[in-house]
Structures are given as C-alpha cells and as structure tokens.
C-alpha positions as a Python dict, from the first residue, in 0.01 Angstrom:
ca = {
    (1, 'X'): (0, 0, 0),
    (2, 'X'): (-6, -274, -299),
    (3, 'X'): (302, -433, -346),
    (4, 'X'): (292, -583, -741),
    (5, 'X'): (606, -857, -808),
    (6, 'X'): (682, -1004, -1103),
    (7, 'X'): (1054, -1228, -1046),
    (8, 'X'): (1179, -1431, -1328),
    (9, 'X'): (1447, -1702, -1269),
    (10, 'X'): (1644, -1901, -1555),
    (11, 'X'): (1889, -2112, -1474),
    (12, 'X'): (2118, -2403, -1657),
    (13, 'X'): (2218, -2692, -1443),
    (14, 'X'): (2531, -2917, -1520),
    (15, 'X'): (2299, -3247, -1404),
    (16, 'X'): (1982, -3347, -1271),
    (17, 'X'): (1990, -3231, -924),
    (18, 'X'): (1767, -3057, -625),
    (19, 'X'): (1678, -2710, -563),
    (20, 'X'): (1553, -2516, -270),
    (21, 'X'): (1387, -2211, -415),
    (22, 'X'): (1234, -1917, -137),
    (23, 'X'): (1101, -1636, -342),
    (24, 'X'): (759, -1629, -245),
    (25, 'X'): (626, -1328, -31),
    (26, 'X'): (510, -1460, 287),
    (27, 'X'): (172, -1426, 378),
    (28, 'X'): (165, -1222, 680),
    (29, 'X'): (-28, -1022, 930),
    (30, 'X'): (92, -722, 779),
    (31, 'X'): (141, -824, 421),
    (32, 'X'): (-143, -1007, 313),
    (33, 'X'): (-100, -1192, -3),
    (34, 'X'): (-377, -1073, -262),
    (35, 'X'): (-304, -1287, -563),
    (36, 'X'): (4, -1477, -647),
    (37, 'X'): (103, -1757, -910),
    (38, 'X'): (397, -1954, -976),
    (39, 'X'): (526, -2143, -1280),
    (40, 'X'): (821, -2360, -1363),
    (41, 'X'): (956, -2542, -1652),
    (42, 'X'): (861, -2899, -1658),
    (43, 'X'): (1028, -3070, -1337),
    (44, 'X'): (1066, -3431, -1187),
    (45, 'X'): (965, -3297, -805),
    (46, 'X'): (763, -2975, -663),
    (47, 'X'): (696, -2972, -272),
    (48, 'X'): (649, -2702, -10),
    (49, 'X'): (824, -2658, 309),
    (50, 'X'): (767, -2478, 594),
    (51, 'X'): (1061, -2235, 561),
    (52, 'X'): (1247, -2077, 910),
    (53, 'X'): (1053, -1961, 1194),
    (54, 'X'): (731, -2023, 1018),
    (55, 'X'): (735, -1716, 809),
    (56, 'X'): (680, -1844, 445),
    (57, 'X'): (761, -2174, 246),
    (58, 'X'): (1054, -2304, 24),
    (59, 'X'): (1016, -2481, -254),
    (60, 'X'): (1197, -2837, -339),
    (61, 'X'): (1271, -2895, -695),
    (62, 'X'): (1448, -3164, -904),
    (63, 'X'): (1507, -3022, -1216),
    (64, 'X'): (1770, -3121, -1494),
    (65, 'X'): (1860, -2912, -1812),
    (66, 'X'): (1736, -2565, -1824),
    (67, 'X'): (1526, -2459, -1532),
    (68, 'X'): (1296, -2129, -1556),
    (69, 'X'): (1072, -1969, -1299),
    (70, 'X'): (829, -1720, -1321),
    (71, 'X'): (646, -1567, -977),
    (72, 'X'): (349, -1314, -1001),
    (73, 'X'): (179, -1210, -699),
    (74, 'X'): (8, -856, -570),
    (75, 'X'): (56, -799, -218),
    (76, 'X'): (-133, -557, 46),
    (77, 'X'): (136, -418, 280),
    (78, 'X'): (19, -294, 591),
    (79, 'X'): (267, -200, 852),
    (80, 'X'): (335, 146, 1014),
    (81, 'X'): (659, 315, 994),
    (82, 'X'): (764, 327, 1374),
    (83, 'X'): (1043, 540, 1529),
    (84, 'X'): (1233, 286, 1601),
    (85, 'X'): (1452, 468, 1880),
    (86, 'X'): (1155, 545, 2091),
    (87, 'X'): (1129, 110, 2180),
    (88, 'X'): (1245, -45, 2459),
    (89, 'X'): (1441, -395, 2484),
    (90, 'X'): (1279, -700, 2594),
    (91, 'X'): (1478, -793, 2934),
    (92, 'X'): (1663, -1111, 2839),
    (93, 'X'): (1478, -1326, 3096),
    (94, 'X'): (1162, -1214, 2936),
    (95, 'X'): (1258, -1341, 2577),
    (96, 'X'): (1029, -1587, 2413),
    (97, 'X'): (1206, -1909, 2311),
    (98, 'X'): (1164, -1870, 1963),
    (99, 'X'): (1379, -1545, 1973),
    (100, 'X'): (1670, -1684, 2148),
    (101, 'X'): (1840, -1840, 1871),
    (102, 'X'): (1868, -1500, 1721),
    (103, 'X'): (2010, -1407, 2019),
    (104, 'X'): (2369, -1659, 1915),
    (105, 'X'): (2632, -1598, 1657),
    (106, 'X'): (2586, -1724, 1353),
    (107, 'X'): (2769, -1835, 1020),
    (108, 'X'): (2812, -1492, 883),
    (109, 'X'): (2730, -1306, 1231),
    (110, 'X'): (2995, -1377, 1449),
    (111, 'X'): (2864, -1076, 1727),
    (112, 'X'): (3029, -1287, 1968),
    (113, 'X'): (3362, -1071, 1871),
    (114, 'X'): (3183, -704, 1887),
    (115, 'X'): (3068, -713, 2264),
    (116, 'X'): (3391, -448, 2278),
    (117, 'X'): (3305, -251, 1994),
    (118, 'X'): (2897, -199, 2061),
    (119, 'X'): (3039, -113, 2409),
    (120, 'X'): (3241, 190, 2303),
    (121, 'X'): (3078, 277, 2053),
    (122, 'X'): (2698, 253, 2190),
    (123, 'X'): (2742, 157, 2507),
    (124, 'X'): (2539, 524, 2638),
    (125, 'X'): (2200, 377, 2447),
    (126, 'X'): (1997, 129, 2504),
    (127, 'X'): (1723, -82, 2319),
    (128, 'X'): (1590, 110, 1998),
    (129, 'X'): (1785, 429, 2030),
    (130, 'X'): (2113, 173, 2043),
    (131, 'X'): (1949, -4, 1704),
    (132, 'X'): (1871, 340, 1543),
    (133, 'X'): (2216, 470, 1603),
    (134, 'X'): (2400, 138, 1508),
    (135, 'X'): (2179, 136, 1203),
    (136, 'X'): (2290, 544, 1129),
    (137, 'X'): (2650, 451, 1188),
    (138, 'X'): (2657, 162, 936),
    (139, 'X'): (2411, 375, 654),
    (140, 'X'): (2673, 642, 677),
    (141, 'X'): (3030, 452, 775),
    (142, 'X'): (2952, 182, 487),
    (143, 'X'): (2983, 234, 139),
    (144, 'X'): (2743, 46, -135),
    (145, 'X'): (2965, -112, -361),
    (146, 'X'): (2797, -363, -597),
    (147, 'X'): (3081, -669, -639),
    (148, 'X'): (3269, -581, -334),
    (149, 'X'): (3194, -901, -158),
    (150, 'X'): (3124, -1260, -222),
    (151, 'X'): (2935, -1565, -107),
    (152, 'X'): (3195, -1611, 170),
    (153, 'X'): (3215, -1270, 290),
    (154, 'X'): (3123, -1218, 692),
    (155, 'X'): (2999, -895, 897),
    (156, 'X'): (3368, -952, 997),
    (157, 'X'): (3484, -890, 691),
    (158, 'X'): (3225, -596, 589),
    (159, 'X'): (3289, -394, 918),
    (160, 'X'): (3684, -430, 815),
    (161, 'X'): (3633, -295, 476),
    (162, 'X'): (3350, -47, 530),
    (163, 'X'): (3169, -124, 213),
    (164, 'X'): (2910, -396, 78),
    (165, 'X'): (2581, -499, -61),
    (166, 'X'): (2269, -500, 107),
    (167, 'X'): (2354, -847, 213),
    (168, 'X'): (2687, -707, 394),
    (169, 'X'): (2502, -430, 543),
    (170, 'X'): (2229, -631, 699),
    (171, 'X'): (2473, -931, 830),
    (172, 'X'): (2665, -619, 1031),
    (173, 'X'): (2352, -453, 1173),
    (174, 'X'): (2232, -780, 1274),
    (175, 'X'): (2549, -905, 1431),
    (176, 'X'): (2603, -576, 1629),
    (177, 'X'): (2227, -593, 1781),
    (178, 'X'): (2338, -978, 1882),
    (179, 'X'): (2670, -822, 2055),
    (180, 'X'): (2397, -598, 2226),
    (181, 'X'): (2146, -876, 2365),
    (182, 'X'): (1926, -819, 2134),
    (183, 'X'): (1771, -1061, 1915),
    (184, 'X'): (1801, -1018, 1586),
    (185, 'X'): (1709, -1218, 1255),
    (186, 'X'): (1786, -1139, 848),
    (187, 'X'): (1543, -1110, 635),
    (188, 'X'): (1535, -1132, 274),
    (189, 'X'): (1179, -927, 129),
    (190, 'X'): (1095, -750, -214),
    (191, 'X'): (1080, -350, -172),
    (192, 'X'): (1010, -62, -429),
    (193, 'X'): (1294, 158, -453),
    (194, 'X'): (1598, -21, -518),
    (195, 'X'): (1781, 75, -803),
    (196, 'X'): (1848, -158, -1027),
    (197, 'X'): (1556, -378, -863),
    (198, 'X'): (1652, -734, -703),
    (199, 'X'): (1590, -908, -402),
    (200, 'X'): (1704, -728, -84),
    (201, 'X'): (1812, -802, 222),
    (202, 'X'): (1775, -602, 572),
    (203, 'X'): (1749, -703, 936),
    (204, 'X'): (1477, -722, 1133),
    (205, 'X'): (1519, -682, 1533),
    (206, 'X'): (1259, -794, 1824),
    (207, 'X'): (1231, -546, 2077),
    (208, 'X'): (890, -427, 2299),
    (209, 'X'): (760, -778, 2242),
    (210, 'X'): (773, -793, 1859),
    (211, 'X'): (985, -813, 1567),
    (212, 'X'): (1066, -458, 1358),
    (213, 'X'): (1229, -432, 987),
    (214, 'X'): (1556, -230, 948),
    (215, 'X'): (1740, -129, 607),
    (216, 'X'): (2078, 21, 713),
    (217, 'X'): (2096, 98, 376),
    (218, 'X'): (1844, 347, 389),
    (219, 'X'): (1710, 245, 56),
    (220, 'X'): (1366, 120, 193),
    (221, 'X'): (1122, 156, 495),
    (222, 'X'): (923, -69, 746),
    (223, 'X'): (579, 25, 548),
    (224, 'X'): (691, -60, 217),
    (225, 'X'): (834, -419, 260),
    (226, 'X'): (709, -712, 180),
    (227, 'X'): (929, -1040, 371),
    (228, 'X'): (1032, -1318, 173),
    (229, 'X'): (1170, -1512, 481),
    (230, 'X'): (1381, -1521, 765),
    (231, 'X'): (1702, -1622, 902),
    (232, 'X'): (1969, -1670, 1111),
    (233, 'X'): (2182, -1500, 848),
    (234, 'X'): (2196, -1521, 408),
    (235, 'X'): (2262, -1873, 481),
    (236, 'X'): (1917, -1996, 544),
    (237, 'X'): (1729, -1731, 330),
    (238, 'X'): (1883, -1741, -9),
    (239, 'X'): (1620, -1713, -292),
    (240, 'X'): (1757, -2077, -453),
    (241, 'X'): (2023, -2267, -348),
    (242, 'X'): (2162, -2546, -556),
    (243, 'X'): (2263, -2862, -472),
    (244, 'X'): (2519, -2911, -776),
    (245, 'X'): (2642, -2655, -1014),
    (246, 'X'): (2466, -2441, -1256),
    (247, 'X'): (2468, -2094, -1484),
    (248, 'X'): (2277, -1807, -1486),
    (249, 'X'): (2069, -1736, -1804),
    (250, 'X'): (1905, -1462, -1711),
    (251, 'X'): (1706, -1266, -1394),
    (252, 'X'): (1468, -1017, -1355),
    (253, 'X'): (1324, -858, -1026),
    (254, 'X'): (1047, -614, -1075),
    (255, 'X'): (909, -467, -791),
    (256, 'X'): (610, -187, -840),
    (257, 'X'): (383, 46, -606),
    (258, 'X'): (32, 117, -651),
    (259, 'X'): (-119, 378, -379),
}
C-alpha cells in the first residue's frame, strides 16, 4: 500500500529561539520511503538528529518570526496485519537491551501503579492474547473525546476518567503492557482513516522477538501505518517542540491511500 502525506506547519514565535521538529516518516523495513521533500521558511539553523531508538530523525531549527513547514513524501507500506493474540511474550531474561527501557515507567506511563489492576483484570492471559484484550478493554471502556485532556494529562489520569485522545489511549495501553512485563514503546505515525486527519498516536509492543503496532482506538491497523518515531511516551515523540513560546497559524495533516 502507498501511503501519500502532505503536513503543513505554521507557526508564530514570540523570539528567536530553537525547535525540534519530528514529522518525517521513518524509513523503515516495512515502510520504505519512496519520495519525500521538506521545506521551511528561511531559518538561521537546519540539522538532523538521530531521533529515539534509531527509528527516524528530528530536525533542529532556529527560527525567529513566522515559521512555516511544508513535508511531502509517498511512502510504500508493507507490513502484514497479524493476530496479535496468537504471539507469545519474550521471557524477560531473553529481552534484548534495547527493549528494556520500555520495560520502566515513564513520564506519562506510570505502570508501576497497575501491577494490581492488569492482575485482576488480565491476570488469566498471557503475552498477545493479554495485549489484545487490554487493547479491547480500553477501545470499548474509553471514550474519544477531542479536548478532554491536556499536555499534562497521564495514563493515570485517562484510566480515571475513561475518555481521551489518541494520545490518552495509547499512553494507557502502553502503561498496562509495562505493568505486564512487557515492553512497550509509543509511537507517533501518519495513518489513513482518521477523521478529521492529524498526526496519531498508538503503541507499539515487542513480543515473539519483534516489535508490533497497536491502535486501541480502533481507528487504524498494523498494515496501514506509516511510524513517525518512537518513544518512551508523547514526551520524546512530539511532532515540534518549542523551546520558548509561540502561536499556531494554521495546520494541515493530509493523509491519502493509493492501492
């Protein structure tokens, strides 16, 4: 499947300052980047970064005034849509160490206080039938509720109120496969069928030796995702985070299939 983007960021800041800017799809194994440009409005500083756990790059920009972006790319997704529940978990002594920190509590992912609650409420599955029921439970305990939460909001918080963003939904689902030994990572990527379009945000979870995309939202699938980048949670994968104040002008997030 062909993944065709077309993201358009414009920003005005209160005084010259530096941004980190992740919107790029990663090129991947299983999303191979076919074409992609990038423009910006004139800026003091561009450089690329090698952005978390080597799966794409940020972007370092010192900008002052009115900063605009524009990204273009076409990308060839090519992933299979797994069962999920049918995988087995990776014994923990078996882990490599790149997937342990994903293993920890986090920022927003504090699974260090569900160890109780995936007990009770999972504790008769294991490994991906344990994932695919956690991620049933939140699609259909949660409600979507644009404005709900905020920048400061934790899984915490979300699994208190029942209701989120995609953010929300993907901090709890990752946070509950933590409380369950199981390493697990968000993951901000582009996908087709959101409604209105933006940048999304689902979980991705490492079990039978590899990592696997999750949207307990429902709203997308494994196969038609492309991966912006990776995280421990929204933290360390926002799509521009700036070091100073500044307004939105305007944003646009187009996201199109081709067979």
């Amino acid at each position: 499947m062909i993944l065709k983007l077309n993201v358009t960021l414009h920003y005005r800041l209160s005084e010259p300052m530096d941004l980190l800017l992740q919107i790029e799809a990663a090129d991947l194994a299983d999303q191979r980047v076919r074409s992609a440009e990038i423009w910006t409005s004139d800026v003091a500083h561009f450089s690329r970064v090698t952005a978390d756990d080597g799966i794409g790059e940020r972007i370092w920009i010192h900008a002052e005034g009115d900063f605009s972006c524009t990204y273009l790319a076409e990308i060839a997704v090519d992933r299979p849509a797994l069962d999920i529940s049918v995988l087995s978990q990776t014994p923990l002594h078996l882990l490599p160490g790149e997937t342990i920190r994903h293993l920890m509590p986090s920022h927003y992912c504090p699974s260090e206080q569900f160890h109780a609650f995936v007990d009770a409420e999972f504790g008769n599955l294991a490994g991906g039938a344990r994932i695919a029921a956690m991620r049933d439970w939140i699609e259909s305990a949660f409600s979507y509720v644009p404005g709900s939460s905020h920048a400061q909001t934790t899984a915490l918080d979300s699994f208190a109120q029942r209701q989120g963003v995609c953010r929300d939904f993907a901090h709890v689902l990752v946070t509950l496969a933590r409380a369950s030994s199981i390493p697990a990572r968000f993951v901000s990527v582009y996908a087709p069928d959101m409604t209105p379009q933006d940048f999304h945000a689902v979980a991705e979870v490492y079990l039978e030796g590899s990592w696997h995309l999750i949207d307990p939202t429902g709203m997308a699938d494994a196969d038609t995702m492309a991966r912006i980048g990776v995280g421990s949670d929204a933290s360390s994968v926002a799509f521009l985070t700036s070091f100073g104040s500044m307004d939105l002008i305007n944003q646009s997030v187009s996201v199109t299939r081709q067979a």
